[in-house]
């Protein structure tokens, strides 16, 4: 009985896309182990030598032998790419020369220690980023790494060994690996190797044995390495089962969400969520809720690092603004169909928890009954550090405090006048009403100041005993306390409402900006206006300088900014833009790639192809706030869509123009049809004459008719051949098949095929004494030279001389053809190589394509063709210049 279950199409698409991505880039093979000394580098070199023995060109990018003799012996015979020297703080560091690798493009390159951090000033901050770019260029890579360098395992390793691993590699890099080969060694054997000096030497070995290389540590690391490898194999197996429609008992509907903040504990939560998502084979979301709390520069930097970590580990980033954090989490969970939440254990906030109806965890448990919640404990023993109260950020101006002070003073004077009539306790209500009215116009700071000042004045001037801060009656003390509490709560609530109102206005402002920008894009008539609108918007909103580099019709990144040159782009900044364009990633300032640059490059990704790069030049060193970063990304996305639409419109217009050009071309072809009729009419007439018995019985007449018939057929063949070749050359259909040949042999072979057309002319041939070797398509060049010689013969009287010579000039071989015709009128010299152009007054019989074909063929070989009139007599000189082959050019030099 067959099951009715069907594979999830999203899973099938995801695995197919993963395989397509792997197919479009180089292959990555990682030799994976529990720690140093298990033999990863040796195994990598052994595999590389096997590939070299099979005929693969293996290049050594960087291999760290650490003084191990057996490893150094394995390097013998492998081609090494010299490492690049980097100067930093009076020291020289050797780093992988990625630029040279990308130029030489070896089929396979060895890059040891994937988690290595590059020296400052390098192309990328991390070596794994170098490997990513090498893979994207289609080059295979062999690399090594230990389990402690895996980003999602950094926290467990620290707990096990007590060592904080600083160099890590995102898990997504290993997900893209085509092969992970586990290099395993029992802990006791590894410790034996350590004692024998085969892992580290001298004091370093003793220090390792006393700290990291403990048997219990190695056993735990070995288990982690084995588990990760098993998870990787299980993930690939499930992918194959999905693609091949093998039904199995896995869950494809799980979706995780991890709550991210500026907390130093967030990285642990992110890595835990990543591991859980990987085990479940589920997508996951990293959510940050901006509650309006003003963050310090340190907190902003830590928040940015946490979000970048989640992005590197493959999370979908979601940010939202809401004062109700639990409500925002619940809302996003419903929008994203989240089934599991990963969060840290919240701290108790006493009064805030009472006001908010419990901690965030308690609110989520109460409001999200359909979602599982994983609460991750914090590492280390929790210590009591006392209650910490966050001082609200001071946003009010001094004049706000002066204003509330003046109002309270006025209320005090008014109360002194009416106090005999209403009593001192009613004065308290006057102060409370005054503070409540003030809370509608200002923020929490001035309100707190007004409440404190009012309470002190009321106590000192109105509450018995007068002119002291003593309170004798419990009722008076309760009234003062109640007044103060109501005033502060009212101020806090008013401030919260104002903050929410500011958030709404900010969202409305952003929506209006995007709307106006979209309208500007729709109204723009060309690319320059679209770019000007986007650049102006970005510069106005974010106080930055901006520039836009567009993609050229050839698919390359332009070096000149579009729509003006307000920003001068130097070579280093163009390199940042080019890397961003080539890799479809952000680069430059405040990123992980080329971060020393002064600009930030944002690739503009259309739905089909990249359309350019937006460069931002910040005026300060502070990173963009998260809200602004998201708005910039949105503007960049809209700009990319608008530019792609405009480019597609331009291509449509170009296609329409091409269609009209083809129609004109067809008209021109029709206009030369009468040139075809001349040889066809001649062929028909002479063929009919052969049917006459008198002609057929006379050998001399039959020979003459046959020669005329052959001449007409050859003439017709040349006309048709020229038309076809021009059509193919214009359409880019014909491709050159280059080979090395002697120009003298080329000219001699061409003349042998032209004996019949040249039989009524005298021919002089002056070939170069030595051999002239050029590189090109022999058949095409033979056609070009034949057209020049036939042109000279056709437009010269019979019995005149056609002179052909070859030689060398300035590293070029030349073929010159001189005739004794009328020459070329001065007004026609610049037009003689145009298609369908014929000199006015010339006799009929040509199509005006022969010399145009010559020009196309010669220029396709990086040569030139020129025509001049003779000075010694009437006639023309055609000169064809072809570059000599490299070895001949050196000899000529």
CSV table of N, CA and C in Angstrom, one decimal, residues 268-385:
chain,number,residue,atom,x,y,z
A,268,UNK,N,25.6,33.3,22.2
A,268,UNK,CA,25.3,31.9,22.6
A,268,UNK,C,23.9,31.4,22.2
A,269,UNK,N,22.9,32.3,22.3
A,269,UNK,CA,21.6,31.9,21.9
A,269,UNK,C,21.6,31.7,20.3
A,270,UNK,N,22.2,32.6,19.6
A,270,UNK,CA,22.2,32.5,18.1
A,270,UNK,C,22.8,31.1,17.7
A,271,UNK,N,24.0,30.8,18.3
A,271,UNK,CA,24.6,29.5,17.9
A,271,UNK,C,23.8,28.3,18.3
A,272,UNK,N,23.1,28.4,19.5
A,272,UNK,CA,22.3,27.3,19.9
A,272,UNK,C,21.1,27.2,18.9
A,273,UNK,N,20.5,28.3,18.5
A,273,UNK,CA,19.4,28.2,17.6
A,273,UNK,C,19.9,27.7,16.3
A,274,UNK,N,21.1,28.0,15.9
A,274,UNK,CA,21.6,27.5,14.6
A,274,UNK,C,21.8,26.0,14.7
A,275,UNK,N,22.3,25.5,15.8
A,275,UNK,CA,22.5,24.0,15.9
A,275,UNK,C,21.1,23.3,15.9
A,276,UNK,N,20.2,23.9,16.6
A,276,UNK,CA,18.8,23.3,16.6
A,276,UNK,C,18.2,23.3,15.3
A,277,UNK,N,18.3,24.4,14.5
A,277,UNK,CA,17.8,24.5,13.2
A,277,UNK,C,18.5,23.5,12.3
A,278,UNK,N,19.8,23.3,12.4
A,278,UNK,CA,20.5,22.4,11.6
A,278,UNK,C,20.0,20.9,11.8
A,279,UNK,N,19.9,20.6,13.1
A,279,UNK,CA,19.4,19.3,13.4
A,279,UNK,C,18.0,19.0,12.9
A,280,UNK,N,17.2,20.0,13.0
A,280,UNK,CA,15.8,19.8,12.5
A,280,UNK,C,15.6,20.0,11.0
A,281,UNK,N,16.7,20.6,10.4
A,281,UNK,CA,16.6,20.9,8.9
A,281,UNK,C,15.6,21.9,8.7
A,282,UNK,N,15.5,22.9,9.6
A,282,UNK,CA,14.4,23.9,9.6
A,282,UNK,C,15.0,25.3,9.3
A,283,UNK,N,14.3,26.2,8.7
A,283,UNK,CA,14.7,27.6,8.6
A,283,UNK,C,14.5,28.3,9.9
A,284,UNK,N,15.3,29.3,10.1
A,284,UNK,CA,15.2,30.0,11.4
A,284,UNK,C,15.3,31.5,11.2
A,285,UNK,N,14.8,32.3,12.1
A,285,UNK,CA,14.6,33.7,12.1
A,285,UNK,C,15.3,34.3,13.3
A,286,UNK,N,16.1,35.4,13.1
A,286,UNK,CA,16.7,36.1,14.2
A,286,UNK,C,15.9,37.5,14.3
A,287,UNK,N,15.3,37.7,15.4
A,287,UNK,CA,14.4,38.8,15.6
A,287,UNK,C,15.0,39.8,16.6
A,288,UNK,N,15.1,41.1,16.2
A,288,UNK,CA,15.4,42.1,17.1
A,288,UNK,C,14.3,43.1,17.2
A,289,UNK,N,13.9,43.4,18.4
A,289,UNK,CA,12.8,44.3,18.7
A,289,UNK,C,13.3,45.6,19.3
A,290,UNK,N,13.2,46.7,18.5
A,290,UNK,CA,13.6,48.0,19.0
A,290,UNK,C,12.5,48.6,19.8
A,291,UNK,N,12.7,48.6,21.2
A,291,UNK,CA,11.7,49.1,22.1
A,291,UNK,C,11.8,50.6,22.3
A,292,UNK,N,12.7,51.3,21.6
A,292,UNK,CA,12.9,52.7,21.8
A,292,UNK,C,14.0,53.1,22.8
A,293,UNK,N,14.6,52.1,23.4
A,293,UNK,CA,15.6,52.3,24.4
A,293,UNK,C,16.9,52.9,23.7
A,294,UNK,N,17.4,54.0,24.2
A,294,UNK,CA,18.6,54.6,23.6
A,294,UNK,C,19.8,53.7,23.9
A,295,UNK,N,20.5,53.2,23.0
A,295,UNK,CA,21.7,52.4,23.2
A,295,UNK,C,23.0,53.2,23.2
A,296,UNK,N,23.9,52.8,24.0
A,296,UNK,CA,25.2,53.4,24.0
A,296,UNK,C,26.0,52.9,22.8
A,297,UNK,N,27.1,53.6,22.5
A,297,UNK,CA,27.9,53.2,21.3
A,297,UNK,C,28.4,51.8,21.4
A,298,UNK,N,28.7,51.3,22.6
A,298,UNK,CA,29.2,49.9,22.9
A,298,UNK,C,28.0,49.0,22.6
A,299,UNK,N,26.8,49.3,23.1
A,299,UNK,CA,25.7,48.4,22.9
A,299,UNK,C,25.3,48.4,21.4
A,300,UNK,N,25.4,49.5,20.7
A,300,UNK,CA,25.1,49.5,19.3
A,300,UNK,C,26.1,48.6,18.5
A,301,UNK,N,27.4,48.7,18.8
A,301,UNK,CA,28.4,47.9,18.2
A,301,UNK,C,28.1,46.4,18.5
A,302,UNK,N,27.8,46.1,19.7
A,302,UNK,CA,27.5,44.7,20.1
A,302,UNK,C,26.3,44.1,19.4
A,303,UNK,N,25.2,45.0,19.3
A,303,UNK,CA,24.0,44.6,18.6
A,303,UNK,C,24.3,44.3,17.1
A,304,UNK,N,25.1,45.2,16.5
A,304,UNK,CA,25.5,45.0,15.1
A,304,UNK,C,26.2,43.7,14.9
A,305,UNK,N,27.2,43.4,15.8
A,305,UNK,CA,27.9,42.2,15.7
A,305,UNK,C,27.0,40.9,15.9
A,306,UNK,N,26.1,41.0,16.8
A,306,UNK,CA,25.1,39.9,17.0
A,306,UNK,C,24.3,39.6,15.8
A,307,UNK,N,23.8,40.7,15.2
A,307,UNK,CA,23.0,40.5,14.0
A,307,UNK,C,23.8,40.0,12.8
A,308,UNK,N,25.0,40.5,12.7
A,308,UNK,CA,25.9,40.0,11.6
A,308,UNK,C,26.2,38.5,11.8
A,309,UNK,N,26.4,38.1,13.1
A,309,UNK,CA,26.7,36.7,13.4
A,309,UNK,C,25.5,35.9,13.0
A,310,UNK,N,24.3,36.3,13.3
A,310,UNK,CA,23.1,35.6,12.9
A,310,UNK,C,23.0,35.5,11.4
A,311,UNK,N,23.3,36.6,10.7
A,311,UNK,CA,23.3,36.6,9.2
A,311,UNK,C,24.3,35.6,8.6
A,312,UNK,N,25.5,35.6,9.2
A,312,UNK,CA,26.5,34.7,8.7
A,312,UNK,C,26.2,33.2,8.9
A,313,UNK,N,25.4,33.0,10.0
A,313,UNK,CA,25.0,31.6,10.3
A,313,UNK,C,23.8,31.2,9.5
A,314,UNK,N,23.3,32.1,8.7
A,314,UNK,CA,22.2,31.7,7.8
A,314,UNK,C,20.8,32.1,8.3
A,315,UNK,N,20.7,32.9,9.2
A,315,UNK,CA,19.3,33.3,9.7
A,315,UNK,C,18.7,34.3,8.8
A,316,UNK,N,17.4,34.4,8.9
A,316,UNK,CA,16.6,35.4,8.2
A,316,UNK,C,16.4,36.6,9.2
A,317,UNK,N,17.0,37.7,9.0
A,317,UNK,CA,17.0,38.8,9.9
A,317,UNK,C,15.6,39.6,9.8
A,318,UNK,N,15.0,39.8,11.0
A,318,UNK,CA,13.8,40.6,11.0
A,318,UNK,C,14.0,41.6,12.2
A,319,UNK,N,13.7,42.9,11.9
A,319,UNK,CA,13.7,43.9,12.9
A,319,UNK,C,12.4,44.6,12.9
A,320,UNK,N,12.0,45.0,14.1
A,320,UNK,CA,10.7,45.7,14.2
A,320,UNK,C,10.8,46.6,15.4
A,321,UNK,N,9.9,47.7,15.4
A,321,UNK,CA,9.9,48.7,16.5
A,321,UNK,C,8.6,48.5,17.3
A,322,UNK,N,8.7,48.3,18.6
A,322,UNK,CA,7.5,48.1,19.4
A,322,UNK,C,7.9,48.2,20.9
A,323,UNK,N,7.1,48.9,21.7
A,323,UNK,CA,7.4,49.1,23.1
A,323,UNK,C,7.0,47.8,23.8
A,324,UNK,N,6.1,47.0,23.3
A,324,UNK,CA,5.7,45.7,23.8
A,324,UNK,C,6.6,44.6,23.2
A,325,UNK,N,7.7,44.2,23.8
A,325,UNK,CA,8.6,43.3,23.2
A,325,UNK,C,7.9,41.9,23.1
A,326,UNK,N,7.2,41.4,24.1
A,326,UNK,CA,6.5,40.2,24.0
A,326,UNK,C,5.5,40.2,22.9
A,327,UNK,N,4.7,41.2,22.8
A,327,UNK,CA,3.7,41.3,21.7
A,327,UNK,C,4.4,41.3,20.3
A,328,UNK,N,5.5,42.0,20.2
A,328,UNK,CA,6.2,42.0,18.9
A,328,UNK,C,6.7,40.6,18.6
A,329,UNK,N,7.3,39.9,19.5
A,329,UNK,CA,7.7,38.5,19.3
A,329,UNK,C,6.6,37.6,18.9
A,330,UNK,N,5.4,37.7,19.6
A,330,UNK,CA,4.3,36.9,19.2
A,330,UNK,C,3.8,37.3,17.8
A,331,UNK,N,3.8,38.6,17.5
A,331,UNK,CA,3.3,39.0,16.1
A,331,UNK,C,4.2,38.5,15.0
A,332,UNK,N,5.5,38.5,15.2
A,332,UNK,CA,6.4,38.0,14.2
A,332,UNK,C,6.3,36.5,14.1
A,333,UNK,N,6.1,35.8,15.2
A,333,UNK,CA,5.9,34.4,15.1
A,333,UNK,C,4.7,34.0,14.3
A,334,UNK,N,3.6,34.7,14.4
A,334,UNK,CA,2.4,34.4,13.6
A,334,UNK,C,2.7,34.8,12.2
A,335,UNK,N,3.4,35.9,11.9
A,335,UNK,CA,3.6,36.2,10.5
A,335,UNK,C,4.6,35.2,9.8
A,336,UNK,N,5.6,34.7,10.5
A,336,UNK,CA,6.6,33.8,10.0
A,336,UNK,C,6.3,32.4,10.2
A,337,UNK,N,5.1,32.1,10.8
A,337,UNK,CA,4.7,30.7,11.0
A,337,UNK,C,5.8,29.9,11.8
A,338,UNK,N,6.2,30.6,12.9
A,338,UNK,CA,7.3,30.0,13.8
A,338,UNK,C,6.6,29.0,14.7
A,339,UNK,N,7.4,27.9,14.9
A,339,UNK,CA,6.9,26.8,15.7
A,339,UNK,C,7.7,26.7,17.0
A,340,UNK,N,8.9,27.2,17.1
A,340,UNK,CA,9.7,27.1,18.3
A,340,UNK,C,10.5,28.4,18.5
A,341,UNK,N,10.5,28.9,19.7
A,341,UNK,CA,11.2,30.1,20.1
A,341,UNK,C,12.4,29.7,21.0
A,342,UNK,N,13.6,30.4,20.7
A,342,UNK,CA,14.8,30.2,21.5
A,342,UNK,C,15.1,31.5,22.1
A,343,UNK,N,15.1,31.6,23.5
A,343,UNK,CA,15.4,32.8,24.2
A,343,UNK,C,16.2,32.5,25.4
A,344,UNK,N,16.8,33.6,25.9
A,344,UNK,CA,17.5,33.5,27.2
A,344,UNK,C,16.6,33.7,28.4
A,345,UNK,N,17.1,33.3,29.6
A,345,UNK,CA,16.3,33.4,30.8
A,345,UNK,C,16.2,34.9,31.2
A,346,UNK,N,15.0,35.5,31.2
A,346,UNK,CA,15.0,36.9,31.5
A,346,UNK,C,15.2,37.2,33.0
A,347,UNK,N,15.8,38.4,33.3
A,347,UNK,CA,16.0,38.9,34.6
A,347,UNK,C,14.7,39.4,35.2
A,348,UNK,N,14.6,39.3,36.5
A,348,UNK,CA,13.4,39.9,37.2
A,348,UNK,C,13.6,41.4,37.3
A,349,UNK,N,12.5,42.1,37.1
A,349,UNK,CA,12.5,43.6,37.1
A,349,UNK,C,11.6,44.2,38.1
A,350,UNK,N,11.1,43.3,39.0
A,350,UNK,CA,10.2,43.8,40.1
A,350,UNK,C,9.0,44.6,39.6
A,351,UNK,N,9.0,45.9,39.9
A,351,UNK,CA,7.9,46.7,39.5
A,351,UNK,C,7.5,46.7,38.1
A,352,UNK,N,8.5,46.7,37.2
A,352,UNK,CA,8.3,46.6,35.8
A,352,UNK,C,7.6,45.3,35.4
A,353,UNK,N,7.9,44.2,36.1
A,353,UNK,CA,7.3,42.9,35.8
A,353,UNK,C,5.8,43.0,36.2
A,354,UNK,N,5.6,43.7,37.3
A,354,UNK,CA,4.2,43.8,37.8
A,354,UNK,C,3.4,44.6,36.8
A,355,UNK,N,3.9,45.7,36.4
A,355,UNK,CA,3.2,46.6,35.4
A,355,UNK,C,3.0,45.8,34.1
A,356,UNK,N,4.0,45.1,33.6
A,356,UNK,CA,3.9,44.4,32.4
A,356,UNK,C,3.2,43.0,32.4
A,357,UNK,N,2.7,42.7,33.6
A,357,UNK,CA,2.0,41.4,33.8
A,357,UNK,C,3.0,40.2,33.7
A,358,UNK,N,4.2,40.4,34.3
A,358,UNK,CA,5.2,39.3,34.2
A,358,UNK,C,6.4,39.6,33.3
A,359,UNK,N,7.3,38.6,33.4
A,359,UNK,CA,8.5,38.8,32.5
A,359,UNK,C,8.1,38.5,31.1
A,360,UNK,N,9.0,38.7,30.1
A,360,UNK,CA,8.8,38.4,28.7
A,360,UNK,C,8.5,37.0,28.5
A,361,UNK,N,9.2,36.1,29.3
A,361,UNK,CA,8.9,34.7,29.2
A,361,UNK,C,7.5,34.3,29.6
A,362,UNK,N,7.1,34.9,30.7
A,362,UNK,CA,5.8,34.6,31.2
A,362,UNK,C,4.7,35.1,30.3
A,363,UNK,N,4.9,36.3,29.7
A,363,UNK,CA,4.0,36.8,28.7
A,363,UNK,C,3.9,35.9,27.5
A,364,UNK,N,5.0,35.4,27.0
A,364,UNK,CA,5.0,34.6,25.8
A,364,UNK,C,4.3,33.2,26.1
A,365,UNK,N,4.6,32.7,27.3
A,365,UNK,CA,3.9,31.4,27.7
A,365,UNK,C,2.4,31.6,27.7
A,366,UNK,N,2.0,32.7,28.2
A,366,UNK,CA,0.6,33.0,28.4
A,366,UNK,C,-0.1,33.3,27.0
A,367,UNK,N,0.6,33.9,26.1
A,367,UNK,CA,0.0,34.3,24.8
A,367,UNK,C,0.3,33.4,23.7
A,368,UNK,N,1.3,32.5,23.7
A,368,UNK,CA,1.6,31.7,22.6
A,368,UNK,C,1.5,30.2,23.0
A,369,UNK,N,0.3,29.8,23.1
A,369,UNK,CA,0.1,28.4,23.5
A,369,UNK,C,0.5,27.4,22.5
A,370,UNK,N,0.5,27.8,21.2
A,370,UNK,CA,0.8,26.8,20.1
A,370,UNK,C,2.3,26.8,19.8
A,371,UNK,N,3.2,27.5,20.4
A,371,UNK,CA,4.6,27.6,20.1
A,371,UNK,C,5.4,27.1,21.3
A,372,UNK,N,6.4,26.2,20.9
A,372,UNK,CA,7.3,25.7,21.9
A,372,UNK,C,8.3,26.7,22.2
A,373,UNK,N,8.7,26.9,23.5
A,373,UNK,CA,9.7,27.9,23.9
A,373,UNK,C,10.8,27.2,24.6
A,374,UNK,N,12.0,27.4,24.1
A,374,UNK,CA,13.3,26.9,24.7
A,374,UNK,C,14.0,28.0,25.4
A,375,UNK,N,14.1,27.9,26.7
A,375,UNK,CA,14.8,28.8,27.6
A,375,UNK,C,16.2,28.4,27.8
A,376,UNK,N,17.2,29.1,27.4
A,376,UNK,CA,18.6,28.7,27.5
A,376,UNK,C,19.2,29.4,28.7
A,377,UNK,N,19.8,28.6,29.6
A,377,UNK,CA,20.4,29.2,30.7
A,377,UNK,C,21.7,29.9,30.4
A,378,UNK,N,22.1,30.8,31.2
A,378,UNK,CA,23.4,31.5,31.0
A,378,UNK,C,24.5,30.7,31.5
A,379,UNK,N,25.7,30.9,30.9
A,379,UNK,CA,26.9,30.2,31.3
A,379,UNK,C,27.4,30.8,32.6
A,380,UNK,N,28.0,30.0,33.5
A,380,UNK,CA,28.5,30.6,34.7
A,380,UNK,C,27.5,30.7,35.8
A,381,UNK,N,28.0,30.8,37.0
A,381,UNK,CA,27.1,30.9,38.2
A,381,UNK,C,26.6,32.4,38.3
A,382,UNK,N,25.3,32.5,38.5
A,382,UNK,CA,24.8,33.9,38.6
A,382,UNK,C,25.1,34.5,39.9
A,383,UNK,N,25.6,35.7,39.8
A,383,UNK,CA,26.0,36.4,41.1
A,383,UNK,C,25.1,37.6,41.2
A,384,UNK,N,24.8,37.9,42.5
A,384,UNK,CA,23.9,39.1,42.8
A,384,UNK,C,24.8,40.3,42.8
A,385,UNK,N,24.4,41.3,41.9
A,385,UNK,CA,25.2,42.5,41.8
A,385,UNK,C,24.4,43.7,42.3
